[in-house]
Amino acid sequence: VAVVPSFNAKPRRRSAAVVVRAEGQTINPEIRKAEEKVVDSVVVTELAKPLTAYCRCWRSGTFPLCDGAHVKHNKATGDNVGPLLLKKQ
Amino acid sequence: VAVVPSFNAKPRRRSAAVVVRAEGQTINPEIRKAEEKVVDSVVVTELAKPLTAYCRCWRSGTFPLCDGAHVKHNKATGDNVGPLLLKKQ
Ligand code: FES
Ligand code: FES
């Protein structure tokens, strides 16, 4: 007597889950996208003020300077980024 | 005679497209996440070398310094971020 193997007749459902990893995303959505790599230089002897804040969130309207836009970004995303402060002393 | 309005009998398909905006993502996945805001200070008179690169990609293993990790990030995502260079002259 031949044994008939049993199959589960129900079609398997595909999961609809989408996993988004922050690591796969760009950090800079808008600033100088025509440049292959955005690098800025500061000659520190030429700094005018005792303290100057430089942007590291890529959301500043005055990039490469910080204009405080990191606050809105942190609030919207739960992130914790902030500027680099250059101090003359 | 009453006019019967015609309806399209075909059910409308919902789009399966998912739009992911980089703006909604965190920029910093790992660095000093216990801090509410990661701010670093450089007293520029204390810079040791003629040129020092500071990270703006939040991927450096030597943050706040740049270790070149922006290259891998740019390649993987199509981004164009790079460091801030501090020059003594
Ligand atoms: S605006 Fe970007 S770090 Fe402040
Ligand atoms: S490693 Fe982050 S800018 Fe170079």
PDB file of C-alpha atoms and ligand atoms in Angstrom:
ATOM      1  CA  VAL A   1       0.000   0.000   0.000  1.00  0.00           C
ATOM      2  CA  ALA A   2       1.449   3.396  -0.997  1.00  0.00           C
ATOM      3  CA  VAL A   3       1.585   6.010   1.736  1.00  0.00           C
ATOM      4  CA  VAL A   4       0.269   9.420   0.650  1.00  0.00           C
ATOM      5  CA  PRO A   5       2.231  12.211   2.297  1.00  0.00           C
ATOM      6  CA  SER A   6       0.097  14.843   4.004  1.00  0.00           C
ATOM      7  CA  PHE A   7       0.418  18.515   3.093  1.00  0.00           C
ATOM      8  CA  ASN A   8      -0.764  21.548   4.943  1.00  0.00           C
ATOM      9  CA  ALA A   9      -3.361  22.988   2.589  1.00  0.00           C
ATOM     10  CA  LYS A  10      -3.248  26.511   4.026  1.00  0.00           C
ATOM     11  CA  PRO A  11      -1.140  28.943   1.996  1.00  0.00           C
ATOM     12  CA  ARG A  12       1.612  30.544   4.053  1.00  0.00           C
ATOM     13  CA  ARG A  13       1.149  34.219   4.651  1.00  0.00           C
ATOM     14  CA  ARG A  14       3.959  36.585   3.816  1.00  0.00           C
ATOM     15  CA  SER A  15       4.947  38.938   6.599  1.00  0.00           C
ATOM     16  CA  ALA A  16       4.247  42.595   5.936  1.00  0.00           C
ATOM     17  CA  ALA A  17       6.861  43.801   8.423  1.00  0.00           C
ATOM     18  CA  VAL A  18       9.340  46.379   7.174  1.00  0.00           C
ATOM     19  CA  VAL A  19      12.553  46.892   9.102  1.00  0.00           C
ATOM     20  CA  VAL A  20      14.255  50.242   8.612  1.00  0.00           C
ATOM     21  CA  ARG A  21      17.797  50.621   9.886  1.00  0.00           C
ATOM     22  CA  ALA A  22      19.067  54.133  10.541  1.00  0.00           C
ATOM     23  CA  GLU A  23      22.502  52.992   9.368  1.00  0.00           C
ATOM     24  CA  GLY A  24      21.242  52.583   5.825  1.00  0.00           C
ATOM     25  CA  GLN A  25      20.002  56.136   5.623  1.00  0.00           C
ATOM     26  CA  THR A  26      21.775  59.258   4.520  1.00  0.00           C
ATOM     27  CA  ILE A  27      22.733  61.700   7.271  1.00  0.00           C
ATOM     28  CA  ASN A  28      22.714  64.744   5.024  1.00  0.00           C
ATOM     29  CA  PRO A  29      19.435  65.220   3.130  1.00  0.00           C
ATOM     30  CA  GLU A  30      20.091  68.635   1.557  1.00  0.00           C
ATOM     31  CA  ILE A  31      23.422  70.361   2.116  1.00  0.00           C
ATOM     32  CA  ARG A  32      25.686  70.827  -0.946  1.00  0.00           C
ATOM     33  CA  LYS A  33      24.593  67.531  -2.533  1.00  0.00           C
ATOM     34  CA  ALA A  34      26.511  68.416  -5.707  1.00  0.00           C
ATOM     35  CA  GLU A  35      29.747  67.877  -3.775  1.00  0.00           C
ATOM     36  CA  GLU A  36      31.048  64.328  -3.596  1.00  0.00           C
ATOM     37  CA  LYS A  37      32.143  64.865   0.002  1.00  0.00           C
ATOM     38  CA  VAL A  38      31.354  67.923   2.115  1.00  0.00           C
ATOM     39  CA  VAL A  39      34.535  68.857   3.971  1.00  0.00           C
ATOM     40  CA  ASP A  40      35.009  72.245   5.631  1.00  0.00           C
ATOM     41  CA  SER A  41      38.148  73.870   6.976  1.00  0.00           C
ATOM     42  CA  VAL A  42      38.605  76.317   9.828  1.00  0.00           C
ATOM     43  CA  VAL A  43      41.862  78.199  10.274  1.00  0.00           C
ATOM     44  CA  VAL A  44      41.595  78.455  14.022  1.00  0.00           C
ATOM     45  CA  THR A  45      43.774  81.579  14.293  1.00  0.00           C
ATOM     46  CA  GLU A  46      41.109  83.377  12.245  1.00  0.00           C
ATOM     47  CA  LEU A  47      38.191  82.630  14.567  1.00  0.00           C
ATOM     48  CA  ALA A  48      36.511  85.931  15.414  1.00  0.00           C
ATOM     49  CA  LYS A  49      34.592  85.052  18.570  1.00  0.00           C
ATOM     50  CA  PRO A  50      35.670  83.383  21.840  1.00  0.00           C
ATOM     51  CA  LEU A  51      33.234  80.525  21.080  1.00  0.00           C
ATOM     52  CA  THR A  52      31.938  79.282  17.710  1.00  0.00           C
ATOM     53  CA  ALA A  53      29.577  76.306  17.300  1.00  0.00           C
ATOM     54  CA  TYR A  54      29.964  74.063  14.242  1.00  0.00           C
ATOM     55  CA  CYS A  55      27.105  71.860  13.030  1.00  0.00           C
ATOM     56  CA  ARG A  56      27.275  68.058  13.159  1.00  0.00           C
ATOM     57  CA  CYS A  57      23.562  67.387  12.500  1.00  0.00           C
ATOM     58  CA  TRP A  58      23.447  68.473   8.828  1.00  0.00           C
ATOM     59  CA  ARG A  59      20.226  70.416   9.427  1.00  0.00           C
ATOM     60  CA  SER A  60      21.643  73.918   9.952  1.00  0.00           C
ATOM     61  CA  GLY A  61      20.567  76.753   7.712  1.00  0.00           C
ATOM     62  CA  THR A  62      23.997  78.300   8.243  1.00  0.00           C
ATOM     63  CA  PHE A  63      26.099  75.151   7.718  1.00  0.00           C
ATOM     64  CA  PRO A  64      28.960  74.613   8.542  1.00  0.00           C
ATOM     65  CA  LEU A  65      27.951  76.735  11.526  1.00  0.00           C
ATOM     66  CA  CYS A  66      25.334  75.518  14.010  1.00  0.00           C
ATOM     67  CA  ASP A  67      22.091  77.513  14.086  1.00  0.00           C
ATOM     68  CA  GLY A  68      20.347  75.396  16.712  1.00  0.00           C
ATOM     69  CA  ALA A  69      18.491  73.172  14.218  1.00  0.00           C
ATOM     70  CA  HIS A  70      19.796  70.077  16.067  1.00  0.00           C
ATOM     71  CA  VAL A  71      17.154  70.795  18.771  1.00  0.00           C
ATOM     72  CA  LYS A  72      14.243  70.257  16.352  1.00  0.00           C
ATOM     73  CA  HIS A  73      15.930  67.166  14.863  1.00  0.00           C
ATOM     74  CA  ASN A  74      16.521  65.625  18.306  1.00  0.00           C
ATOM     75  CA  LYS A  75      12.924  66.306  19.371  1.00  0.00           C
ATOM     76  CA  ALA A  76      11.457  64.848  16.162  1.00  0.00           C
ATOM     77  CA  THR A  77      13.549  61.669  16.120  1.00  0.00           C
ATOM     78  CA  GLY A  78      14.713  60.989  19.684  1.00  0.00           C
ATOM     79  CA  ASP A  79      18.286  61.563  18.581  1.00  0.00           C
ATOM     80  CA  ASN A  80      20.994  63.186  20.755  1.00  0.00           C
ATOM     81  CA  VAL A  81      23.296  65.043  18.366  1.00  0.00           C
ATOM     82  CA  GLY A  82      24.890  68.422  18.972  1.00  0.00           C
ATOM     83  CA  PRO A  83      27.588  70.786  17.718  1.00  0.00           C
ATOM     84  CA  LEU A  84      31.352  70.963  18.051  1.00  0.00           C
ATOM     85  CA  LEU A  85      32.323  74.046  20.017  1.00  0.00           C
ATOM     86  CA  LEU A  86      35.546  75.831  19.091  1.00  0.00           C
ATOM     87  CA  LYS A  87      36.913  77.912  21.930  1.00  0.00           C
ATOM     88  CA  LYS A  88      39.720  80.424  21.673  1.00  0.00           C
ATOM     89  CA  GLN A  89      40.424  79.850  25.380  1.00  0.00           C
TER      90      GLN A  89
ATOM     91  CA  VAL B   1     -37.470  57.629 -15.115  1.00  0.00           C
ATOM     92  CA  ALA B   2     -34.850  57.612 -12.341  1.00  0.00           C
ATOM     93  CA  VAL B   3     -31.231  57.736 -13.457  1.00  0.00           C
ATOM     94  CA  VAL B   4     -29.075  55.128 -11.738  1.00  0.00           C
ATOM     95  CA  PRO B   5     -25.590  56.446 -11.227  1.00  0.00           C
ATOM     96  CA  SER B   6     -22.877  54.138 -12.449  1.00  0.00           C
ATOM     97  CA  PHE B   7     -20.179  52.891 -10.102  1.00  0.00           C
ATOM     98  CA  ASN B   8     -16.920  51.240 -10.880  1.00  0.00           C
ATOM     99  CA  ALA B   9     -17.384  47.764  -9.444  1.00  0.00           C
ATOM    100  CA  LYS B  10     -13.664  47.045  -9.148  1.00  0.00           C
ATOM    101  CA  PRO B  11     -12.365  47.421  -5.607  1.00  0.00           C
ATOM    102  CA  ARG B  12      -9.589  49.985  -5.373  1.00  0.00           C
ATOM    103  CA  ARG B  13      -6.228  48.520  -4.600  1.00  0.00           C
ATOM    104  CA  ARG B  14      -4.239  49.985  -1.768  1.00  0.00           C
ATOM    105  CA  SER B  15      -0.711  50.919  -2.689  1.00  0.00           C
ATOM    106  CA  ALA B  16       1.978  48.888  -0.965  1.00  0.00           C
ATOM    107  CA  ALA B  17       4.571  51.634  -1.394  1.00  0.00           C
ATOM    108  CA  VAL B  18       6.473  52.674   1.710  1.00  0.00           C
ATOM    109  CA  VAL B  19       8.131  56.062   1.736  1.00  0.00           C
ATOM    110  CA  VAL B  20      11.022  56.425   4.138  1.00  0.00           C
ATOM    111  CA  ARG B  21      12.287  59.919   4.798  1.00  0.00           C
ATOM    112  CA  ALA B  22      15.852  60.300   6.034  1.00  0.00           C
ATOM    113  CA  GLU B  23      14.690  63.279   8.077  1.00  0.00           C
ATOM    114  CA  GLY B  24      12.758  61.021  10.415  1.00  0.00           C
ATOM    115  CA  GLN B  25      15.778  58.905  11.269  1.00  0.00           C
ATOM    116  CA  THR B  26      18.379  59.352  13.936  1.00  0.00           C
ATOM    117  CA  ILE B  27      21.810  60.482  12.749  1.00  0.00           C
ATOM    118  CA  ASN B  28      23.697  58.971  15.642  1.00  0.00           C
ATOM    119  CA  PRO B  29      23.015  55.245  16.140  1.00  0.00           C
ATOM    120  CA  GLU B  30      25.580  54.480  18.848  1.00  0.00           C
ATOM    121  CA  ILE B  31      27.757  57.270  20.227  1.00  0.00           C
ATOM    122  CA  ARG B  32      27.233  58.239  23.907  1.00  0.00           C
ATOM    123  CA  LYS B  33      23.499  57.570  23.786  1.00  0.00           C
ATOM    124  CA  ALA B  34      23.289  58.061  27.572  1.00  0.00           C
ATOM    125  CA  GLU B  35      23.930  61.769  26.996  1.00  0.00           C
ATOM    126  CA  GLU B  36      20.896  63.919  26.214  1.00  0.00           C
ATOM    127  CA  LYS B  37      22.938  65.931  23.718  1.00  0.00           C
ATOM    128  CA  VAL B  38      26.462  65.133  22.557  1.00  0.00           C
ATOM    129  CA  VAL B  39      28.402  68.395  22.494  1.00  0.00           C
ATOM    130  CA  ASP B  40      32.201  68.516  22.346  1.00  0.00           C
ATOM    131  CA  SER B  41      34.583  71.395  22.942  1.00  0.00           C
ATOM    132  CA  VAL B  42      37.974  72.105  21.447  1.00  0.00           C
ATOM    133  CA  VAL B  43      40.249  74.746  22.935  1.00  0.00           C
ATOM    134  CA  VAL B  44      41.924  75.637  19.681  1.00  0.00           C
ATOM    135  CA  THR B  45      45.143  76.910  21.291  1.00  0.00           C
ATOM    136  CA  GLU B  46      45.667  73.364  22.595  1.00  0.00           C
ATOM    137  CA  LEU B  47      45.540  71.643  19.211  1.00  0.00           C
ATOM    138  CA  ALA B  48      48.685  69.534  18.891  1.00  0.00           C
ATOM    139  CA  LYS B  49      48.919  69.037  15.138  1.00  0.00           C
ATOM    140  CA  PRO B  50      48.786  71.481  12.192  1.00  0.00           C
ATOM    141  CA  LEU B  51      45.597  69.733  10.978  1.00  0.00           C
ATOM    142  CA  THR B  52      43.015  67.783  12.973  1.00  0.00           C
ATOM    143  CA  ALA B  53      39.856  66.254  11.456  1.00  0.00           C
ATOM    144  CA  TYR B  54      36.661  66.194  13.527  1.00  0.00           C
ATOM    145  CA  CYS B  55      33.847  63.756  12.736  1.00  0.00           C
ATOM    146  CA  ARG B  56      30.453  64.903  11.470  1.00  0.00           C
ATOM    147  CA  CYS B  57      29.138  61.472  10.397  1.00  0.00           C
ATOM    148  CA  TRP B  58      28.678  59.935  13.853  1.00  0.00           C
ATOM    149  CA  ARG B  59      30.312  56.700  12.710  1.00  0.00           C
ATOM    150  CA  SER B  60      33.881  57.257  13.921  1.00  0.00           C
ATOM    151  CA  GLY B  61      35.462  54.811  16.342  1.00  0.00           C
ATOM    152  CA  THR B  62      37.481  57.735  17.730  1.00  0.00           C
ATOM    153  CA  PHE B  63      34.652  60.285  17.996  1.00  0.00           C
ATOM    154  CA  PRO B  64      34.796  63.309  18.227  1.00  0.00           C
ATOM    155  CA  LEU B  65      37.792  62.805  15.939  1.00  0.00           C
ATOM    156  CA  CYS B  66      37.361  61.518  12.362  1.00  0.00           C
ATOM    157  CA  ASP B  67      38.825  58.064  11.685  1.00  0.00           C
ATOM    158  CA  GLY B  68      37.734  57.853   8.045  1.00  0.00           C
ATOM    159  CA  ALA B  69      34.512  55.926   8.775  1.00  0.00           C
ATOM    160  CA  HIS B  70      32.563  58.482   6.685  1.00  0.00           C
ATOM    161  CA  VAL B  71      33.970  56.771   3.566  1.00  0.00           C
ATOM    162  CA  LYS B  72      32.193  53.488   4.332  1.00  0.00           C
ATOM    163  CA  HIS B  73      28.984  55.319   5.281  1.00  0.00           C
ATOM    164  CA  ASN B  74      29.000  57.357   2.051  1.00  0.00           C
ATOM    165  CA  LYS B  75      29.635  54.243  -0.040  1.00  0.00           C
ATOM    166  CA  ALA B  76      26.862  52.246   1.660  1.00  0.00           C
ATOM    167  CA  THR B  77      24.175  54.944   1.497  1.00  0.00           C
ATOM    168  CA  GLY B  78      25.087  57.319  -1.322  1.00  0.00           C
ATOM    169  CA  ASP B  79      25.595  60.104   1.198  1.00  0.00           C
ATOM    170  CA  ASN B  80      28.245  62.859   0.924  1.00  0.00           C
ATOM    171  CA  VAL B  81      29.259  63.706   4.473  1.00  0.00           C
ATOM    172  CA  GLY B  82      32.777  64.501   5.635  1.00  0.00           C
ATOM    173  CA  PRO B  83      34.745  65.969   8.544  1.00  0.00           C
ATOM    174  CA  LEU B  84      35.459  69.469   9.785  1.00  0.00           C
ATOM    175  CA  LEU B  85      39.158  70.209   9.465  1.00  0.00           C
ATOM    176  CA  LEU B  86      40.809  72.387  12.100  1.00  0.00           C
ATOM    177  CA  LYS B  87      43.985  74.028  10.823  1.00  0.00           C
ATOM    178  CA  LYS B  88      46.486  75.851  12.969  1.00  0.00           C
ATOM    179  CA  GLN B  89      47.449  77.936   9.911  1.00  0.00           C
TER     180      GLN B  89
HETATM  181  S1  FES C   1      22.371  73.004  13.859  1.00  0.00           S
HETATM  182 FE1  FES C   1      23.438  71.175  13.488  1.00  0.00          FE
HETATM  183  S2  FES C   1      24.493  70.773  15.341  1.00  0.00           S
HETATM  184 FE2  FES C   1      23.418  72.583  15.729  1.00  0.00          FE
HETATM  185  S1  FES C   2      34.661  59.396  10.517  1.00  0.00           S
HETATM  186 FE1  FES C   2      32.961  60.727  10.692  1.00  0.00          FE
HETATM  187  S2  FES C   2      33.446  62.368   9.355  1.00  0.00           S
HETATM  188 FE2  FES C   2      35.116  61.049   9.189  1.00  0.00          FE
END
